[in-house]
PDB file of C-alpha atoms in Angstrom:
ATOM      1  CA  ILE A  91      17.757  24.453  27.432  1.00 70.00           C
ATOM      2  CA  GLU A  92      21.285  25.041  26.563  1.00 84.00           C
ATOM      3  CA  GLY A  93      23.551  25.116  23.626  1.00 84.00           C
ATOM      4  CA  PRO A  94      22.298  25.681  19.948  1.00 85.00           C
ATOM      5  CA  ILE A  95      18.458  24.587  19.053  1.00 86.00           C
ATOM      6  CA  MET A  96      17.668  22.687  15.967  1.00 83.00           C
ATOM      7  CA  ARG A  97      15.076  23.893  13.936  1.00 80.00           C
ATOM      8  CA  HIS A  98      13.047  21.668  11.421  1.00 79.00           C
ATOM      9  CA  ALA A  99       9.410  21.886  10.015  1.00 78.00           C
ATOM     10  CA  ALA A 100      10.412  20.448   6.548  1.00 84.00           C
ATOM     11  CA  ASN A 101       8.210  16.723   5.910  1.00 88.00           C
ATOM     12  CA  SER A 102       8.383  14.364   3.257  1.00 89.00           C
ATOM     13  CA  ALA A 103       5.664  17.021   0.907  1.00 90.00           C
ATOM     14  CA  SER A 104       7.674  20.114   1.808  1.00 86.00           C
ATOM     15  CA  CYS A 105      10.872  18.771   0.951  1.00 85.00           C
ATOM     16  CA  LEU A 106       9.779  18.030  -2.661  1.00 88.00           C
ATOM     17  CA  GLN A 107       7.728  20.779  -3.140  1.00 86.00           C
ATOM     18  CA  TYR A 108      10.412  23.119  -1.927  1.00 80.00           C
ATOM     19  CA  PRO A 109      13.823  21.837  -2.449  1.00 74.00           C
ATOM     20  CA  LYS A 110      16.178  24.332  -1.201  1.00 68.00           C
ATOM     21  CA  GLU A 111      18.772  24.405  -3.925  1.00 62.00           C
ATOM     22  CA  VAL A 112      15.821  24.854  -6.164  1.00 56.00           C
ATOM     23  CA  SER A 113      13.342  27.515  -4.499  1.00 50.00           C
ATOM     24  CA  GLY A 114      15.730  29.250  -2.361  1.00 57.00           C
ATOM     25  CA  LYS A 115      13.210  29.007   0.031  1.00 60.00           C
ATOM     26  CA  GLU A 116      14.296  28.913   3.937  1.00 65.00           C
ATOM     27  CA  SER A 117      11.567  26.548   4.658  1.00 66.00           C
ATOM     28  CA  GLN A 118      13.886  23.762   5.462  1.00 69.00           C
ATOM     29  CA  LEU A 119      15.584  25.918   8.415  1.00 78.00           C
ATOM     30  CA  ASP A 120      18.059  23.498   9.698  1.00 80.00           C
ATOM     31  CA  ALA A 121      16.947  19.771   9.183  1.00 81.00           C
ATOM     32  CA  VAL A 122      14.228  18.188   7.499  1.00 83.00           C
ATOM     33  CA  ARG A 123      12.349  15.090   8.584  1.00 83.00           C
ATOM     34  CA  PRO A 124      11.568  13.456   5.103  1.00 85.00           C
ATOM     35  CA  GLY A 125       9.635  10.672   6.991  1.00 87.00           C
ATOM     36  CA  ILE A 126       7.753   8.726   4.014  1.00 88.00           C
ATOM     37  CA  ALA A 127       9.295   9.524   1.316  1.00 90.00           C
ATOM     38  CA  LEU A 128      12.171   7.796   2.834  1.00 89.00           C
ATOM     39  CA  TYR A 129      10.389   4.394   1.753  1.00 87.00           C
ATOM     40  CA  GLY A 130      10.168   5.729  -2.028  1.00 89.00           C
ATOM     41  CA  LEU A 131       6.262   6.441  -0.991  1.00 87.00           C
ATOM     42  CA  PRO A 132       4.874   9.824  -2.099  1.00 89.00           C
ATOM     43  CA  PRO A 133       2.992  11.875   1.256  1.00 90.00           C
ATOM     44  CA  SER A 134       0.126  12.721  -1.042  1.00 90.00           C
ATOM     45  CA  ASP A 135      -1.635  12.229  -4.465  1.00 88.00           C
ATOM     46  CA  HIS A 136      -0.234  15.531  -5.513  1.00 91.00           C
ATOM     47  CA  PHE A 137       3.392  13.729  -5.487  1.00 91.00           C
ATOM     48  CA  LEU A 138       2.619  10.477  -7.572  1.00 89.00           C
ATOM     49  CA  ASP A 139       4.786  11.902 -10.486  1.00 93.00           C
ATOM     50  CA  ALA A 140       8.018  13.011  -7.923  1.00 91.00           C
ATOM     51  CA  GLY A 141      10.207  10.048  -9.174  1.00 92.00           C
ATOM     52  CA  LEU A 142       9.758   8.090  -5.580  1.00 92.00           C
ATOM     53  CA  ARG A 143      10.002   4.238  -6.184  1.00 89.00           C
ATOM     54  CA  PRO A 144       9.225   1.764  -3.028  1.00 86.00           C
ATOM     55  CA  ILE A 145      11.996   0.459  -1.426  1.00 87.00           C
ATOM     56  CA  ALA A 146      10.180  -2.549  -0.438  1.00 82.00           C
ATOM     57  CA  THR A 147       7.893  -5.328  -1.912  1.00 81.00           C
ATOM     58  CA  TRP A 148       5.430  -7.896  -0.403  1.00 80.00           C
ATOM     59  CA  LYS A 149       6.034 -11.479  -1.076  1.00 87.00           C
ATOM     60  CA  CYS A 150       4.269 -14.320   0.489  1.00 90.00           C
ATOM     61  CA  PHE A 151       2.407 -17.870  -0.496  1.00 91.00           C
ATOM     62  CA  PRO A 152      -1.116 -18.149  -0.533  1.00 93.00           C
ATOM     63  CA  ALA A 153      -2.434 -19.580   2.990  1.00 95.00           C
ATOM     64  CA  GLN A 154      -5.515 -20.636   0.666  1.00 95.00           C
ATOM     65  CA  VAL A 155      -6.926 -20.931  -2.786  1.00 96.00           C
ATOM     66  CA  LYS A 156     -10.491 -21.452  -3.201  1.00 96.00           C
ATOM     67  CA  GLN A 157     -13.175 -21.682  -6.076  1.00 97.00           C
ATOM     68  CA  LEU A 158     -16.397 -19.855  -5.148  1.00 97.00           C
ATOM     69  CA  GLN A 159     -19.978 -20.555  -5.829  1.00 98.00           C
ATOM     70  CA  ALA A 160     -22.563 -18.344  -6.762  1.00 98.00           C
ATOM     71  CA  GLY A 161     -23.605 -15.884  -4.189  1.00 98.00           C
ATOM     72  CA  ASP A 162     -20.482 -16.888  -1.977  1.00 98.00           C
ATOM     73  CA  THR A 163     -19.157 -13.788   0.015  1.00 97.00           C
ATOM     74  CA  VAL A 164     -16.089 -12.635   0.957  1.00 96.00           C
ATOM     75  CA  GLY A 165     -14.319 -10.057   3.531  1.00 93.00           C
ATOM     76  CA  TYR A 166     -15.631  -8.579   6.573  1.00 91.00           C
ATOM     77  CA  GLY A 167     -19.244  -7.547   5.564  1.00 92.00           C
ATOM     78  CA  ARG A 168     -19.616  -9.510   2.909  1.00 96.00           C
ATOM     79  CA  THR A 169     -18.636  -6.938   0.032  1.00 95.00           C
ATOM     80  CA  PHE A 170     -17.307  -9.520  -2.165  1.00 97.00           C
ATOM     81  CA  THR A 171     -20.269 -11.642  -3.770  1.00 97.00           C
ATOM     82  CA  ALA A 172     -19.046 -14.265  -6.091  1.00 97.00           C
ATOM     83  CA  LYS A 173     -20.945 -14.955  -9.532  1.00 97.00           C
ATOM     84  CA  GLY A 174     -19.763 -18.409  -9.369  1.00 95.00           C
ATOM     85  CA  GLY A 175     -16.381 -20.032 -10.675  1.00 96.00           C
ATOM     86  CA  GLU A 176     -14.333 -17.111  -9.612  1.00 97.00           C
ATOM     87  CA  TRP A 177     -10.550 -18.085  -8.229  1.00 97.00           C
ATOM     88  CA  VAL A 178      -9.609 -16.735  -4.544  1.00 97.00           C
ATOM     89  CA  ALA A 179      -6.002 -17.063  -2.710  1.00 96.00           C
ATOM     90  CA  THR A 180      -6.406 -15.948   0.790  1.00 97.00           C
ATOM     91  CA  LEU A 181      -2.652 -14.207   1.514  1.00 96.00           C
ATOM     92  CA  PRO A 182      -1.594 -14.220   5.121  1.00 96.00           C
ATOM     93  CA  VAL A 183      -0.883 -10.246   5.615  1.00 95.00           C
ATOM     94  CA  GLY A 184      -3.264  -7.635   6.563  1.00 93.00           C
ATOM     95  CA  TYR A 185      -3.591  -4.240   8.167  1.00 91.00           C
ATOM     96  CA  ALA A 186      -1.495  -5.645  10.783  1.00 91.00           C
ATOM     97  CA  ASP A 187       1.582  -6.366   8.894  1.00 88.00           C
ATOM     98  CA  GLY A 188       1.231  -2.672   6.805  1.00 84.00           C
ATOM     99  CA  PHE A 189      -1.093  -3.936   4.213  1.00 88.00           C
ATOM    100  CA  LEU A 190      -3.222  -0.550   3.742  1.00 87.00           C
ATOM    101  CA  ARG A 191      -6.699  -1.251   4.783  1.00 92.00           C
ATOM    102  CA  ARG A 192      -8.091   1.229   1.962  1.00 90.00           C
ATOM    103  CA  LEU A 193      -6.859  -1.378  -0.743  1.00 93.00           C
ATOM    104  CA  SER A 194     -10.136  -3.033   0.348  1.00 95.00           C
ATOM    105  CA  CYS A 195     -12.534  -4.174  -2.109  1.00 95.00           C
ATOM    106  CA  GLY A 196     -10.956  -3.717  -5.627  1.00 93.00           C
ATOM    107  CA  LYS A 197      -9.431  -0.532  -4.948  1.00 94.00           C
ATOM    108  CA  GLY A 198      -6.092  -1.957  -4.425  1.00 92.00           C
ATOM    109  CA  ALA A 199      -3.917  -5.044  -6.590  1.00 94.00           C
ATOM    110  CA  VAL A 200      -1.473  -7.677  -6.058  1.00 93.00           C
ATOM    111  CA  ARG A 201       1.274  -9.138  -8.502  1.00 90.00           C
ATOM    112  CA  LEU A 202       0.695 -12.627  -8.933  1.00 86.00           C
ATOM    113  CA  GLY A 203       4.439 -13.481  -9.085  1.00 83.00           C
ATOM    114  CA  ALA A 204       7.440 -11.113 -10.168  1.00 81.00           C
ATOM    115  CA  THR A 205       5.630 -10.695 -13.835  1.00 86.00           C
ATOM    116  CA  GLY A 206       2.582 -12.226 -13.350  1.00 87.00           C
ATOM    117  CA  PRO A 207      -1.345 -10.367 -13.736  1.00 91.00           C
ATOM    118  CA  LEU A 208      -2.450  -7.881 -11.188  1.00 94.00           C
ATOM    119  CA  CYS A 209      -4.898  -9.598  -8.799  1.00 96.00           C
ATOM    120  CA  PRO A 210      -7.648  -7.189  -7.595  1.00 97.00           C
ATOM    121  CA  VAL A 211      -8.061  -7.385  -4.046  1.00 97.00           C
ATOM    122  CA  VAL A 212     -11.290  -8.403  -3.298  1.00 97.00           C
ATOM    123  CA  GLY A 213     -13.633  -8.181   0.273  1.00 96.00           C
ATOM    124  CA  ARG A 214     -12.009  -6.307   3.073  1.00 96.00           C
ATOM    125  CA  VAL A 215      -8.333  -6.362   4.203  1.00 96.00           C
ATOM    126  CA  SER A 216      -8.772  -7.458   7.794  1.00 96.00           C
ATOM    127  CA  MET A 217      -6.093  -7.512  10.276  1.00 95.00           C
ATOM    128  CA  ASP A 218      -3.965 -10.566   9.083  1.00 96.00           C
ATOM    129  CA  GLN A 219      -5.380 -11.605   5.980  1.00 97.00           C
ATOM    130  CA  THR A 220      -6.457 -10.274   2.167  1.00 97.00           C
ATOM    131  CA  SER A 221      -7.935 -11.763  -0.627  1.00 97.00           C
ATOM    132  CA  VAL A 222      -7.143 -11.425  -4.398  1.00 97.00           C
ATOM    133  CA  LEU A 223      -9.482 -12.713  -7.111  1.00 97.00           C
ATOM    134  CA  LEU A 224      -6.852 -14.863  -9.469  1.00 96.00           C
ATOM    135  CA  PRO A 225      -7.468 -15.316 -12.874  1.00 94.00           C
ATOM    136  CA  TYR A 226      -7.002 -19.005 -12.805  1.00 91.00           C
ATOM    137  CA  GLU A 227      -6.587 -21.675 -10.700  1.00 89.00           C
ATOM    138  CA  ILE A 228      -3.103 -21.780  -8.883  1.00 84.00           C
ATOM    139  CA  PRO A 229      -1.531 -24.803  -7.316  1.00 75.00           C
TER     140      PRO A 229
END
């Protein structure tokens, strides 16, 4: 290899944990690779208070809104079972679009409109669809 060699070992977590001007550490070498932090997302739960803000938001219209009957199930593996009377919206976005599958089964929520309530994800996030529990019927 001819010419100068650039060294870089600092990823998003390292950039946040050891900023060169604060720590004086040489962990950043010649360059950094901030990765996920460029999108405003923390590289791990350790950095939830790092002041990062996501650069994008999901916006979509429901593909379907349906009232469930007692015993109806939602998601692969039938991971959500309705008590009866719940309203569910099926959103045309899934893990193939980058919506995290780990948000399945109530571990994530979607805001209804710009200032509306948070609607928990019910069932499993599939490749191209996600279902959310609505607080009321929407047209």
